[in-house]
Short mmCIF file of C-alpha atoms in Angstrom, two decimals:
data_model
loop_
_atom_site.label_atom_id
_atom_site.label_comp_id
_atom_site.label_asym_id
_atom_site.label_seq_id
_atom_site.Cartn_x
_atom_site.Cartn_y
_atom_site.Cartn_z
CA UNK O 383 0.00 0.00 0.00
CA UNK O 384 1.46 3.24 -1.08
CA UNK O 385 1.85 5.96 1.51
CA UNK O 386 -0.16 9.16 1.28
CA UNK O 387 1.44 12.46 0.35
CA UNK O 388 1.00 13.69 3.93
CA UNK O 389 2.90 10.68 5.32
CA UNK O 390 5.78 11.16 2.93
CA UNK O 391 5.84 14.86 3.68
CA UNK O 392 5.95 14.25 7.44
CA UNK O 393 8.82 11.85 7.00
CA UNK O 394 10.77 14.49 5.09
CA UNK O 395 9.99 17.07 7.76
CA UNK O 396 11.12 14.67 10.52
CA UNK O 397 14.36 14.08 8.67
CA UNK O 398 14.79 17.82 8.24
CA UNK O 399 14.37 18.26 12.03
CA UNK O 400 17.37 15.99 12.62
CA UNK O 401 19.65 18.26 10.61
CA UNK O 402 20.85 21.14 12.87
CA UNK O 403 22.21 23.01 9.89
CA UNK O 404 18.68 23.47 8.60
CA UNK O 405 17.42 25.08 11.83
CA UNK O 406 17.81 28.51 10.35
CA UNK O 407 14.98 28.00 7.88
CA UNK O 408 11.84 30.03 8.41
CA UNK O 409 8.95 28.34 10.25
CA UNK O 410 6.34 29.95 7.98
CA UNK O 411 3.66 27.53 6.72
CA UNK O 412 3.92 29.13 3.30
CA UNK O 413 7.70 29.11 3.09
CA UNK O 414 9.27 28.17 -0.20
CA UNK O 415 11.13 25.21 1.31
CA UNK O 416 7.85 23.73 2.57
CA UNK O 417 6.48 24.03 -0.93
CA UNK O 418 9.50 22.14 -2.24
CA UNK O 419 8.99 19.44 0.39
CA UNK O 420 5.43 19.12 -0.87
CA UNK O 421 6.56 18.88 -4.48
CA UNK O 422 9.14 16.20 -3.68
CA UNK O 423 6.61 14.27 -1.59
CA UNK O 424 4.09 14.38 -4.42
CA UNK O 425 6.68 13.13 -6.89
CA UNK O 426 7.60 10.24 -4.58
CA UNK O 427 3.90 9.48 -4.06
CA UNK O 428 3.23 9.24 -7.78
CA UNK O 429 6.22 6.98 -8.15
CA UNK O 430 4.97 4.71 -5.37
CA UNK O 431 1.50 4.56 -6.87
CA UNK O 432 2.83 3.58 -10.27
CA UNK O 433 5.05 0.89 -8.79
CA UNK O 434 2.09 -0.39 -6.80
CA UNK O 435 -0.12 -0.53 -9.84
CA UNK O 436 2.55 -2.29 -11.88
CA UNK O 437 3.00 -4.87 -9.16
CA UNK O 438 -0.74 -5.42 -9.17
CA UNK O 439 -1.15 -6.03 -12.88
CA UNK O 440 2.05 -7.95 -13.45
CA UNK O 441 1.56 -11.44 -12.16
CA UNK O 442 4.14 -14.12 -11.68
CA UNK O 443 3.40 -17.06 -13.93
CA UNK O 444 2.39 -19.55 -11.31
CA UNK O 445 0.21 -22.57 -11.88
CA UNK O 446 -2.77 -20.48 -10.84
CA UNK O 447 -1.90 -17.94 -13.49
CA UNK O 448 -1.94 -20.65 -16.14
CA UNK O 449 -5.33 -21.74 -14.87
CA UNK O 450 -6.72 -18.21 -15.03
CA UNK O 451 -5.38 -17.79 -18.55
CA UNK O 452 -6.89 -21.07 -19.67
CA UNK O 453 -10.30 -20.17 -18.28
CA UNK O 454 -10.00 -16.81 -20.00
CA UNK O 455 -9.46 -18.35 -23.42
CA UNK O 456 -11.86 -16.95 -26.04
CA UNK O 457 -12.75 -19.07 -28.97
CA UNK O 458 -14.12 -17.20 -31.94
CA UNK O 459 -16.30 -18.43 -34.74
CA UNK O 460 -14.12 -19.73 -37.56
CA UNK O 461 -14.40 -17.47 -40.60
CA UNK O 462 -13.25 -20.15 -43.01
CA UNK O 463 -12.58 -23.84 -42.45
CA UNK O 464 -8.87 -23.07 -42.53
CA UNK O 465 -8.80 -20.45 -39.80
CA UNK O 466 -9.09 -22.06 -36.45
CA UNK O 467 -9.70 -18.95 -34.43
CA UNK O 468 -10.74 -15.62 -35.78
CA UNK O 469 -10.55 -13.81 -32.49
CA UNK O 470 -7.27 -12.00 -32.62
CA UNK O 471 -4.84 -11.93 -29.77
CA UNK O 472 -3.44 -8.44 -29.29
CA UNK O 473 -0.58 -7.20 -27.19
CA UNK O 474 -2.06 -4.63 -24.85
CA UNK O 475 -0.97 -3.18 -21.52
CA UNK O 476 1.91 -5.55 -21.15
CA UNK O 477 0.16 -8.83 -21.89
CA UNK O 478 -1.63 -10.72 -24.59
CA UNK O 479 -5.35 -10.04 -24.59
CA UNK O 480 -8.24 -11.00 -26.76
CA UNK O 481 -9.65 -8.31 -28.97
CA UNK O 482 -13.24 -8.23 -27.80
CA UNK O 483 -14.31 -4.97 -29.40
CA UNK O 484 -17.72 -5.21 -31.09
CA UNK O 485 -18.74 -8.02 -28.76
CA UNK O 486 -21.25 -7.75 -25.97
CA UNK O 487 -20.91 -9.45 -22.61
CA UNK O 488 -23.05 -12.41 -23.61
CA UNK O 489 -20.97 -13.12 -26.68
CA UNK O 490 -17.76 -12.81 -24.68
CA UNK O 491 -19.07 -15.25 -22.10
CA UNK O 492 -20.13 -17.63 -24.83
CA UNK O 493 -16.71 -17.59 -26.47
CA UNK O 494 -15.05 -18.73 -23.26
CA UNK O 495 -15.17 -22.42 -23.98
CA UNK O 496 -12.90 -23.73 -21.26
CA UNK O 497 -15.14 -24.32 -18.28
CA UNK O 498 -12.96 -26.67 -16.26
CA UNK O 499 -9.25 -26.57 -15.92
CA UNK O 500 -6.74 -28.22 -13.68
CA UNK O 501 -3.08 -27.33 -13.79
CA UNK O 502 -0.35 -29.28 -12.16
CA UNK O 503 3.32 -29.82 -12.56
CA UNK O 504 4.30 -33.36 -13.32
CA UNK O 505 7.33 -35.40 -14.03
CA UNK O 506 8.32 -35.63 -17.67
CA UNK O 507 8.35 -39.40 -17.29
CA UNK O 508 4.60 -39.44 -16.64
CA UNK O 509 3.98 -38.06 -20.10
CA UNK O 510 6.45 -40.36 -21.77
CA UNK O 511 4.68 -43.43 -20.37
CA UNK O 512 1.03 -42.57 -20.86
CA UNK O 513 -0.68 -45.92 -20.39
CA UNK O 514 0.02 -46.35 -16.76
CA UNK O 515 -2.27 -47.97 -14.27
CA UNK O 516 -3.94 -45.54 -11.90
CA UNK O 517 -2.21 -45.42 -8.54
CA UNK O 518 -2.18 -43.52 -5.32
CA UNK O 519 -0.07 -40.41 -5.48
CA UNK O 520 1.59 -39.09 -2.37
CA UNK O 521 3.47 -36.15 -3.73
CA UNK O 522 4.84 -35.02 -7.02
CA UNK O 523 8.39 -36.17 -6.91
CA UNK O 524 10.45 -35.03 -9.81
CA UNK O 525 12.53 -38.01 -10.66
CA UNK O 526 14.73 -36.34 -13.22
CA UNK O 527 14.04 -32.76 -12.18
CA UNK O 528 12.23 -32.06 -15.42
CA UNK O 529 8.81 -30.77 -14.56
CA UNK O 530 6.16 -30.19 -17.16
CA UNK O 531 3.18 -27.90 -16.78
CA UNK O 532 0.27 -30.25 -17.25
CA UNK O 533 -3.09 -28.76 -18.16
CA UNK O 534 -6.29 -30.76 -18.21
CA UNK O 535 -9.23 -28.92 -19.67
CA UNK O 536 -12.86 -29.67 -20.29
CA UNK O 537 -15.83 -27.77 -21.52
CA UNK O 538 -19.55 -28.04 -21.06
CA UNK O 539 -21.92 -29.33 -23.71
CA UNK O 540 -25.65 -29.68 -23.06
CA UNK O 541 -25.04 -28.93 -19.39
CA UNK O 542 -22.68 -31.87 -19.19
CA UNK O 543 -18.97 -31.83 -18.71
CA UNK O 544 -17.32 -32.89 -21.92
CA UNK O 545 -14.02 -32.79 -23.68
CA UNK O 546 -12.87 -29.89 -25.81
CA UNK O 547 -13.38 -30.51 -29.48
CA UNK O 548 -9.97 -31.69 -30.61
CA UNK O 549 -9.74 -30.63 -34.22
CA UNK O 550 -10.51 -26.94 -33.85
CA UNK O 551 -10.91 -25.76 -30.32
CA UNK O 552 -8.11 -27.68 -28.68
CA UNK O 553 -5.75 -26.74 -31.49
CA UNK O 554 -6.60 -23.07 -31.07
CA UNK O 555 -6.22 -23.38 -27.32
CA UNK O 556 -2.79 -24.96 -27.68
CA UNK O 557 -1.74 -22.13 -29.98
CA UNK O 558 -2.96 -19.62 -27.44
CA UNK O 559 -1.04 -21.20 -24.56
CA UNK O 560 2.05 -21.47 -26.74
CA UNK O 561 1.82 -17.74 -27.33
CA UNK O 562 1.34 -16.59 -23.76
CA UNK O 563 3.50 -19.07 -21.88
CA UNK O 564 6.95 -18.27 -20.61
CA UNK O 565 9.63 -19.00 -23.11
CA UNK O 566 11.19 -22.42 -22.66
CA UNK O 567 8.42 -23.85 -20.53
CA UNK O 568 7.11 -27.26 -21.39
CA UNK O 569 3.34 -27.26 -21.40
CA UNK O 570 1.34 -30.39 -22.00
CA UNK O 571 -2.37 -29.98 -22.69
CA UNK O 572 -4.94 -32.74 -22.70
CA UNK O 573 -8.67 -32.95 -22.97
CA UNK O 574 -10.18 -36.41 -22.92
CA UNK O 575 -13.54 -38.03 -22.67
CA UNK O 576 -14.52 -38.91 -19.14
CA UNK O 577 -13.10 -42.03 -17.58
CA UNK O 578 -15.17 -45.18 -17.47
CA UNK O 579 -16.09 -46.30 -13.99
CA UNK O 580 -17.63 -49.57 -12.96
CA UNK O 581 -18.78 -50.08 -9.41
CA UNK O 582 -19.84 -53.23 -7.69
CA UNK O 583 -21.81 -52.69 -4.50
CA UNK O 584 -23.48 -54.75 -1.81
CA UNK O 585 -26.11 -52.65 -0.13
CA UNK O 586 -28.11 -53.68 2.89
CA UNK O 587 -31.34 -51.76 2.62
CA UNK O 588 -34.36 -51.27 4.81
CA UNK O 589 -37.05 -53.47 3.21
CA UNK O 590 -39.73 -51.13 4.57
CA UNK O 591 -38.38 -48.21 2.54
CA UNK O 592 -36.81 -49.78 -0.51
CA UNK O 593 -38.44 -52.22 -2.83
CA UNK O 594 -36.87 -55.60 -3.55
CA UNK O 595 -38.67 -58.26 -5.50
CA UNK O 596 -38.69 -61.34 -3.17
CA UNK O 597 -37.74 -63.64 -6.05
CA UNK O 598 -34.41 -61.82 -6.45
CA UNK O 599 -33.35 -61.86 -2.82
CA UNK O 600 -31.62 -65.21 -2.88
CA UNK O 601 -29.84 -64.35 -6.12
CA UNK O 602 -28.54 -61.10 -4.66
CA UNK O 603 -27.45 -62.84 -1.48
CA UNK O 604 -25.52 -65.52 -3.34
CA UNK O 605 -23.85 -62.93 -5.58
CA UNK O 606 -22.85 -60.74 -2.66
CA UNK O 607 -20.92 -63.43 -0.82
CA UNK O 608 -17.20 -62.89 -0.89
CA UNK O 609 -16.24 -66.25 0.58
CA UNK O 610 -15.87 -69.17 -1.80
CA UNK O 611 -19.24 -70.75 -2.36
CA UNK O 612 -20.12 -74.31 -1.39
CA UNK O 613 -21.02 -76.78 -4.13
CA UNK O 614 -24.71 -76.45 -3.31
CA UNK O 615 -24.57 -72.63 -3.50
CA UNK O 616 -22.64 -72.68 -6.74
CA UNK O 617 -25.26 -74.90 -8.27
CA UNK O 618 -28.02 -72.58 -7.07
CA UNK O 619 -26.32 -69.53 -8.55
CA UNK O 620 -25.66 -71.36 -11.81
CA UNK O 621 -29.36 -72.24 -11.98
CA UNK O 622 -30.15 -68.54 -12.41
CA UNK O 623 -28.10 -68.53 -15.58
CA UNK O 624 -25.74 -65.93 -17.03
CA UNK O 625 -28.38 -63.54 -18.28
CA UNK O 626 -30.74 -63.63 -15.35
CA UNK O 627 -32.65 -60.34 -15.29
CA UNK O 628 -33.44 -58.90 -11.91
CA UNK O 629 -36.60 -56.90 -11.48
CA UNK O 630 -36.12 -53.31 -12.66
CA UNK O 631 -37.96 -51.91 -9.66
CA UNK O 632 -35.35 -53.28 -7.25
CA UNK O 633 -33.76 -50.47 -5.28
CA UNK O 634 -36.48 -47.92 -5.85
CA UNK O 635 -38.29 -46.21 -3.02
CA UNK O 636 -41.63 -47.82 -2.23
CA UNK O 637 -43.30 -44.43 -1.93
CA UNK O 638 -41.57 -42.91 -4.98
CA UNK O 639 -41.00 -45.63 -7.56
CA UNK O 640 -39.04 -43.30 -9.85
CA UNK O 641 -36.28 -42.72 -7.30
CA UNK O 642 -33.36 -45.06 -6.85
CA UNK O 643 -31.53 -43.78 -3.75
CA UNK O 644 -28.28 -45.70 -4.21
CA UNK O 645 -27.80 -44.91 -7.88
CA UNK O 646 -28.83 -41.32 -7.37
CA UNK O 647 -26.41 -40.95 -4.47
CA UNK O 648 -23.54 -42.38 -6.51
CA UNK O 649 -24.27 -40.17 -9.53
CA UNK O 650 -24.68 -37.14 -7.37
CA UNK O 651 -21.42 -37.80 -5.60
CA UNK O 652 -19.51 -38.32 -8.84
CA UNK O 653 -21.02 -35.17 -10.27
CA UNK O 654 -19.92 -33.16 -7.28
CA UNK O 655 -16.30 -34.26 -7.28
CA UNK O 656 -14.42 -31.18 -8.35
CA UNK O 657 -12.64 -31.26 -11.69
CA UNK O 658 -9.49 -33.36 -11.45
CA UNK O 659 -10.44 -34.19 -7.90
CA UNK O 660 -9.73 -37.62 -6.50
CA UNK O 661 -12.29 -40.38 -6.38
CA UNK O 662 -12.18 -41.49 -2.75
CA UNK O 663 -13.81 -44.81 -1.93
CA UNK O 664 -14.66 -43.85 1.63
CA UNK O 665 -16.35 -40.62 0.54
CA UNK O 666 -18.50 -42.52 -1.92
CA UNK O 667 -19.56 -44.95 0.78
CA UNK O 668 -20.32 -42.01 3.07
CA UNK O 669 -22.45 -40.44 0.39
CA UNK O 670 -24.44 -43.63 -0.17
CA UNK O 671 -24.85 -44.08 3.57
CA UNK O 672 -26.71 -40.78 3.75
CA UNK O 673 -29.30 -41.87 1.18
CA UNK O 674 -32.78 -42.82 2.27
CA UNK O 675 -33.37 -46.40 3.48
CA UNK O 676 -29.71 -47.45 3.21
CA UNK O 677 -28.34 -49.38 6.15
CA UNK O 678 -24.91 -50.72 5.15
CA UNK O 679 -23.29 -49.85 1.84
CA UNK O 680 -20.28 -51.97 0.97
CA UNK O 681 -18.13 -51.09 -2.00
CA UNK O 682 -16.96 -54.43 -3.26
CA UNK O 683 -15.18 -53.63 -6.45
CA UNK O 684 -14.08 -50.54 -8.34
CA UNK O 685 -12.94 -50.77 -11.93
CA UNK O 686 -11.83 -47.93 -14.09
CA UNK O 687 -10.17 -47.14 -17.36
CA UNK O 688 -9.41 -44.13 -19.45
CA UNK O 689 -12.00 -43.47 -22.13
CA UNK O 690 -11.48 -45.19 -25.42
CA UNK O 691 -9.56 -43.04 -27.82
CA UNK O 692 -11.80 -42.51 -30.86
CA UNK O 693 -8.81 -43.09 -33.14
CA UNK O 694 -7.75 -46.39 -31.64
CA UNK O 695 -9.80 -49.47 -32.34
CA UNK O 696 -8.88 -51.41 -29.26
CA UNK O 697 -10.68 -50.88 -26.01
CA UNK O 698 -8.40 -50.25 -23.09
CA UNK O 699 -9.49 -52.85 -20.59
CA UNK O 700 -10.85 -51.99 -17.19
CA UNK O 701 -8.32 -52.23 -14.44
CA UNK O 702 -9.30 -53.22 -10.94
CA UNK O 703 -8.55 -50.42 -8.51
CA UNK O 704 -10.46 -51.80 -5.52
CA UNK O 705 -7.31 -51.83 -3.41
CA UNK O 706 -6.57 -48.18 -4.03
CA UNK O 707 -8.22 -45.85 -1.56
CA UNK O 708 -8.24 -42.89 -3.94
CA UNK O 709 -7.22 -42.07 -7.46
CA UNK O 710 -7.60 -39.22 -9.91
CA UNK O 711 -9.43 -39.97 -13.16
CA UNK O 712 -7.28 -39.66 -16.25
CA UNK O 713 -9.47 -37.09 -17.94
CA UNK O 714 -10.21 -35.27 -14.70
CA UNK O 715 -13.78 -36.49 -14.56
CA UNK O 716 -15.92 -39.60 -15.05
CA UNK O 717 -18.27 -40.25 -17.92
CA UNK O 718 -21.60 -40.45 -16.10
CA UNK O 719 -23.42 -41.74 -19.19
CA UNK O 720 -21.29 -44.86 -19.34
CA UNK O 721 -21.24 -45.40 -15.62
CA UNK O 722 -21.99 -49.00 -14.69
CA UNK O 723 -23.27 -49.67 -11.19
CA UNK O 724 -23.85 -53.26 -10.26
CA UNK O 725 -25.79 -53.34 -7.02
CA UNK O 726 -26.75 -56.33 -4.92
CA UNK O 727 -29.71 -55.29 -2.80
CA UNK O 728 -29.96 -57.30 0.38
CA UNK O 729 -32.74 -56.71 2.88
CA UNK O 730 -31.47 -55.62 6.26
CA UNK O 731 -33.04 -58.19 8.58
CA UNK O 732 -30.43 -58.81 11.25
CA UNK O 733 -32.83 -58.01 14.04
CA UNK O 734 -34.67 -61.24 13.23
CA UNK O 735 -31.52 -63.37 13.00
CA UNK O 736 -30.65 -62.54 16.59
CA UNK O 737 -33.82 -63.95 18.04
CA UNK B 809 -21.45 7.36 -11.16
CA UNK B 810 -21.94 10.74 -12.77
CA UNK B 811 -20.01 12.11 -15.67
CA UNK B 812 -18.45 15.51 -16.31
CA UNK B 813 -16.89 17.17 -19.32
CA UNK B 814 -13.40 18.56 -18.80
CA UNK B 815 -12.75 22.24 -19.58
CA UNK B 816 -10.16 23.52 -22.02
CA UNK B 817 -6.61 23.07 -20.71
CA UNK B 818 -7.58 20.78 -17.90
CA UNK B 819 -5.57 17.68 -17.27
CA UNK B 820 -6.35 14.64 -15.18
CA UNK B 821 -4.80 16.22 -12.10
CA UNK B 822 -7.05 19.27 -12.42
CA UNK B 823 -10.12 17.02 -12.59
CA UNK B 824 -8.99 15.15 -9.51
CA UNK B 825 -8.42 18.42 -7.66
CA UNK B 826 -11.72 19.88 -8.76
CA UNK B 827 -13.82 16.80 -8.02
CA UNK B 828 -12.08 15.26 -5.04
CA UNK B 829 -10.09 18.11 -3.50
CA UNK B 830 -6.71 16.45 -3.90
CA UNK B 831 -4.54 14.94 -6.58
CA UNK B 832 -4.31 11.83 -4.44
CA UNK B 833 -7.49 10.55 -6.09
CA UNK B 834 -5.96 10.70 -9.54
CA UNK B 835 -5.32 6.96 -9.73
CA UNK B 836 -8.89 6.18 -8.70
CA UNK B 837 -10.04 8.55 -11.41
CA UNK B 838 -7.91 6.72 -13.97
CA UNK B 839 -9.27 3.40 -12.83
CA UNK B 840 -12.88 4.53 -13.09
CA UNK B 841 -12.29 5.59 -16.66
CA UNK B 842 -10.30 2.53 -17.75
CA UNK B 843 -7.18 4.54 -18.38
CA UNK B 844 -3.64 3.70 -17.43
CA UNK B 845 -1.60 6.66 -18.53
CA UNK B 846 -1.16 9.64 -16.23
CA UNK B 847 0.39 11.81 -18.89
CA UNK B 848 -2.19 11.20 -21.58
CA UNK B 849 -4.14 14.34 -22.52
CA UNK B 850 -7.85 14.35 -21.79
CA UNK B 851 -10.35 15.56 -24.32
CA UNK B 852 -13.00 18.21 -23.77
CA UNK B 853 -15.36 16.12 -25.87
CA UNK B 854 -14.99 12.97 -23.85
CA UNK B 855 -16.88 12.63 -20.62
CA UNK B 856 -15.12 11.42 -17.52
CA UNK B 857 -16.71 9.29 -14.86
CA UNK B 858 -16.51 10.77 -11.39
CA UNK B 859 -18.51 10.36 -8.21
CA UNK B 860 -16.38 8.78 -5.55
CA UNK B 861 -16.22 10.27 -2.10
CA UNK B 862 -14.21 13.48 -1.97
CA UNK B 863 -10.75 13.27 -0.43
CA UNK B 864 -10.87 16.78 1.01
CA UNK B 865 -14.42 18.08 1.12
CA UNK B 866 -13.46 21.64 2.11
CA UNK B 867 -11.36 22.05 -0.99
CA UNK B 868 -14.10 20.72 -3.24
CA UNK B 869 -16.48 23.17 -1.58
CA UNK B 870 -14.01 26.01 -2.10
CA UNK B 871 -13.82 25.29 -5.83
CA UNK B 872 -17.58 24.82 -6.12
CA UNK B 873 -18.65 27.92 -4.23
CA UNK B 874 -16.32 30.19 -6.19
CA UNK B 875 -17.02 28.33 -9.42
CA UNK B 876 -13.32 27.76 -10.01
CA UNK B 877 -12.06 25.21 -12.51
CA UNK B 878 -8.34 24.54 -12.29
CA UNK B 879 -6.78 24.29 -15.73
CA UNK B 880 -3.05 23.90 -15.49
CA UNK B 881 -2.07 21.98 -18.55
CA UNK B 882 0.12 23.75 -21.05
CA UNK B 883 -1.81 25.45 -23.81
CA UNK B 884 -0.65 25.30 -27.36
CA UNK B 885 0.62 28.86 -27.32
CA UNK B 886 2.62 28.22 -24.19
CA UNK B 887 4.07 25.10 -25.70
CA UNK B 888 5.00 27.05 -28.83
CA UNK B 889 6.78 29.67 -26.80
CA UNK B 890 8.61 27.02 -24.79
CA UNK B 891 9.75 25.13 -27.84
CA UNK B 892 11.25 28.08 -29.71
CA UNK B 893 14.17 29.39 -27.75
CA UNK B 894 15.18 32.22 -29.97
CA UNK B 895 15.04 35.96 -30.23
CA UNK B 896 16.39 38.76 -28.09
CA UNK B 897 14.87 37.62 -24.81
CA UNK B 898 16.33 34.16 -24.95
CA UNK B 899 19.86 35.03 -26.03
CA UNK B 900 22.75 35.80 -23.79
CA UNK B 901 25.44 38.18 -24.91
CA UNK B 902 28.75 36.45 -25.61
CA UNK B 903 27.12 33.04 -25.13
CA UNK B 904 24.83 32.49 -28.05
CA UNK B 905 24.59 36.14 -29.10
CA UNK B 906 28.04 36.72 -30.42
CA UNK B 907 28.97 39.55 -32.76
CA UNK B 908 31.94 38.94 -34.94
#
């Protein structure tokens, strides 16, 4: 915070008081030397204000700065198929800015296509070996001391989080970052479809609140067992066949048949994980626990994989991550449309067993 | 925020003095008008946004009650006179006024 003119002036006057050789000066309030003190103080004040303002608008290029810049990316309408971005980047006031003249606020807001962005600094090795299994990360340790600025972005389409269109938008965005970044920095930008997630749950539910078709109960119970089944049980389960269809109403609320508390809780939880936030098993269980009529939710199996690359024909297989307490989805988010939740509903009837 | 039109020969400091009673508001004034440059001339045709709280109310009152408008920027004639250092008044005998 810059000092006021009066403060600077007082400091000069204090300093003047310490100099005995200046005692001879007149004490008049309108003396010429007081006027000079005022002029010098004003000059120093203006200098301080300018320095302050410069410090305010010049920002160090931290990870947060990269994030702000990414979110501030404007994508214009292509004039011709060849031009990827017709909104020109102009050098103004010491930084690159988008030329938004002739655009109203709505149009400017609409041209900001990057809605989600996560920036981190990762080891170069991580990029060189892309198809790694997800694993728990404790801290970013730079193995070879070569850090890369890693930017994950996503946009919103039809109110759903989605990847940035690769051919035009992502290309323009990469050009933009290349222009504004610090010289010599390595910046790696990705935007992928949401990760595939497959959950396998055993849920003990209150049979008074949640509907379960009685014919499915034994099937669910057999499937939920984690111990190795006896010969008799195996035969029973096999009798149901591979493509046994459970009743579609299973898991819905008795009073509101259109609501499925467990599935809704899972979807809601996944939706509310912040972009590039970790999927934490315990948090998911906590979220399901809070749903109506749920007694004991048990997360049996978690499988995940990065979304299939549209250019590659092969499907990257699901990898079992049940033993990992938390992991960060590759794309930064999960594809909720392709979410598979396999739930075994078991009525919570322990109070009877104890009798 | 209200707007005012500057008078002839007023600069941004004069406006700050006239509206807020001190030049210490000059940076706020710049900010309100999306300007960055202190030394840029202001135009009599372009309105300036003002309307923050005065820094020194008594001085604003003084200017208002006497209908004074400070205008301290250099006029074109003054600039012309400053730029052309020539003629009898500006020459010094035996320095740049030498008779051979």
